[in-house]
Amino acid sequence: MFWVDGVGVYGHFTMDSPSDDVVSYKYGFMGGPYDTVSAERPGAAVTIPYLPLSAGPKSLAVQAIDRSGRISGESRYDFNVKAGRGPVARWKLDDPAGSASAAAETGTAARAGIGVTFGGPAPTGSTATSTVGLDGSSHAFLTPDTSVTDIRKTFAVSAWVRPAETDRNMTVVSQDAGEEPGFDLGLRHQDSGAAWSFAIGGAQVSGGAPETGEWAHLLGLYDAETGKARLYVNGHEAGTAADATPAEAAGAFQIGRALRTAGYEDLWHGGIGDVQVHDRVVVPDEVAELAQRKPKLLGHWSLENATDGVSPEQSDGAPLRLGAGASIYRGSDSSCIPEIDPDCTYVPPPLVGDGHLVLDGESGYAAADGPVVDTGDSLTLGVVVRLADSEPAHPMTVLSQAGEHTDAFKVRYEPSTHTWQLVMPEKDEVGAPEKVVSQIVGADGGEGQGHRLAVVYDDATDTIKLYLDGHTNAQAIASLANGWHSSGALQIGRAMSDDGWGEYLHGDVDEVQAYAGALTDRGVSGLGSGTDPCLC
């Protein structure tokens, strides 16, 4: 086998037969795609494109089909695909504060206008370490003063962006081409509201919902093989791919502005980081990797012990304080085996590890000294819980964090529907509309090992999810356009009520874990095991 270049670069395979009676070919690549293609005329060769989505060994299997429908034996072709080549231009925009230009990891350094400030904050969890801030004036731009890519050929351009406003058109990156930019990636204000946009060759793809002060990762792609323009927002395709016919655009590459008839317009106001340009297709898995924001562990409370009513966080972070009606249950030391020593009494083990929190359902709770997760941004919470009653008389909350007027979220058991619910009000107002997702399961009645619950709010996709024992479903997923920031302390075992606190939990709680950022399904599956899962 030989190596070909590479992920995101089209290859072309020609299928032919010595028989002039062959009218089509059935083919399949290892891992897909699979299809049947017809010849223009009997006996003619057929050439097909192939876009490798991953590196490593590949194979192509082909069978010829004649006019009678007879299928030949299989011919196989094996080859290796190289990893995708790096960008042709990249400005990390992590230069020291006070810099007058942006160094290029690949390509030409970009001079900066006086409206550019280096040393800005980077999106948390990303690989970026700092960014630039542009003030929206005519001096807010960076440019290498040269063309970066031939936009008539396949290319992709990407950046981290944070708009300071969303009520006007603003450009993140573009390339000069006469009186209109050859392409333009940025924000467009429309009648329906602001949207991210990638425009090229008479096509415009729009999608996503820009939010003032919120980071997003954008990638615009033009695929010359298919003639399609695509837009990706936070690692997911947005809008509908559109047919495009790019014109020559050999002018200078621009960061923060676009050249139009009257000069440079649509000046960016906000942050920009890690601008990259590729001369190939950046495949979906690579797009997701570029946009990845690694979650950060904020706290892990094993609830195995407490001293003076305080249960520690595993890494010496902020502890949980136990209220009246809350205690730590400890299992036996494993030395008591009734089958060997009839005089000893069997002590059931804790939910996880060496202990768990017991709540009496009347006044018992545990609480942090303040908010643990930022409810206005992506977050993940995990907990193990076992209800003491088989038929609870009222709703009971295991996790909550309050704002001034209502809980920003609460995870509770609703006995009337036999469901665990995630409830998230859309505003910090009494009686505000609520997003509610749920999973059906019977109450434990004090038996078994309880259930592993997890809450994920992904601000990048405006999605909330409730997981039960590592799994979610359609009823446990909903959209939430904007989370809001809460200032109340994280509560274990109770929620806000009209006259103070209520919905006290009667049961056992263990393994409370909190993260800034949205864990993936794989990451969620590791919650509640006593260790910290994959931060993915």
Coordinates of C-alpha atoms in Angstrom, one line a residue, residues 375 400-410 423-434 484-488 495-498:
T375 CA -25.5 29.2 35.0
S400 CA -30.4 23.7 42.8
Q401 CA -28.8 27.1 42.5
A402 CA -30.8 30.2 42.9
G403 CA -31.0 33.7 41.5
E404 CA -32.7 36.6 43.3
H405 CA -36.2 35.5 42.6
T406 CA -36.1 31.8 41.5
D407 CA -33.8 28.9 41.0
A408 CA -31.7 29.1 37.9
F409 CA -32.0 25.3 37.8
K410 CA -33.3 22.5 39.9
V423 CA -36.3 22.6 35.5
M424 CA -34.7 25.8 34.2
P425 CA -36.6 29.1 34.2
E426 CA -36.0 31.4 31.2
K427 CA -35.6 34.5 33.4
D428 CA -34.9 35.3 37.0
E429 CA -38.5 36.2 37.7
V430 CA -41.2 34.6 39.8
G431 CA -43.5 32.7 37.5
A432 CA -41.2 32.9 34.5
P433 CA -41.7 30.4 31.7
E434 CA -39.7 27.2 32.4
W484 CA -28.9 33.7 33.0
H485 CA -26.3 34.2 35.7
S486 CA -27.3 33.2 39.3
S487 CA -25.8 34.4 42.5
G488 CA -27.1 31.9 45.0
A495 CA -35.0 24.4 46.4
M496 CA -36.4 27.9 46.7
S497 CA -40.1 28.2 47.6
D498 CA -42.6 31.0 48.1

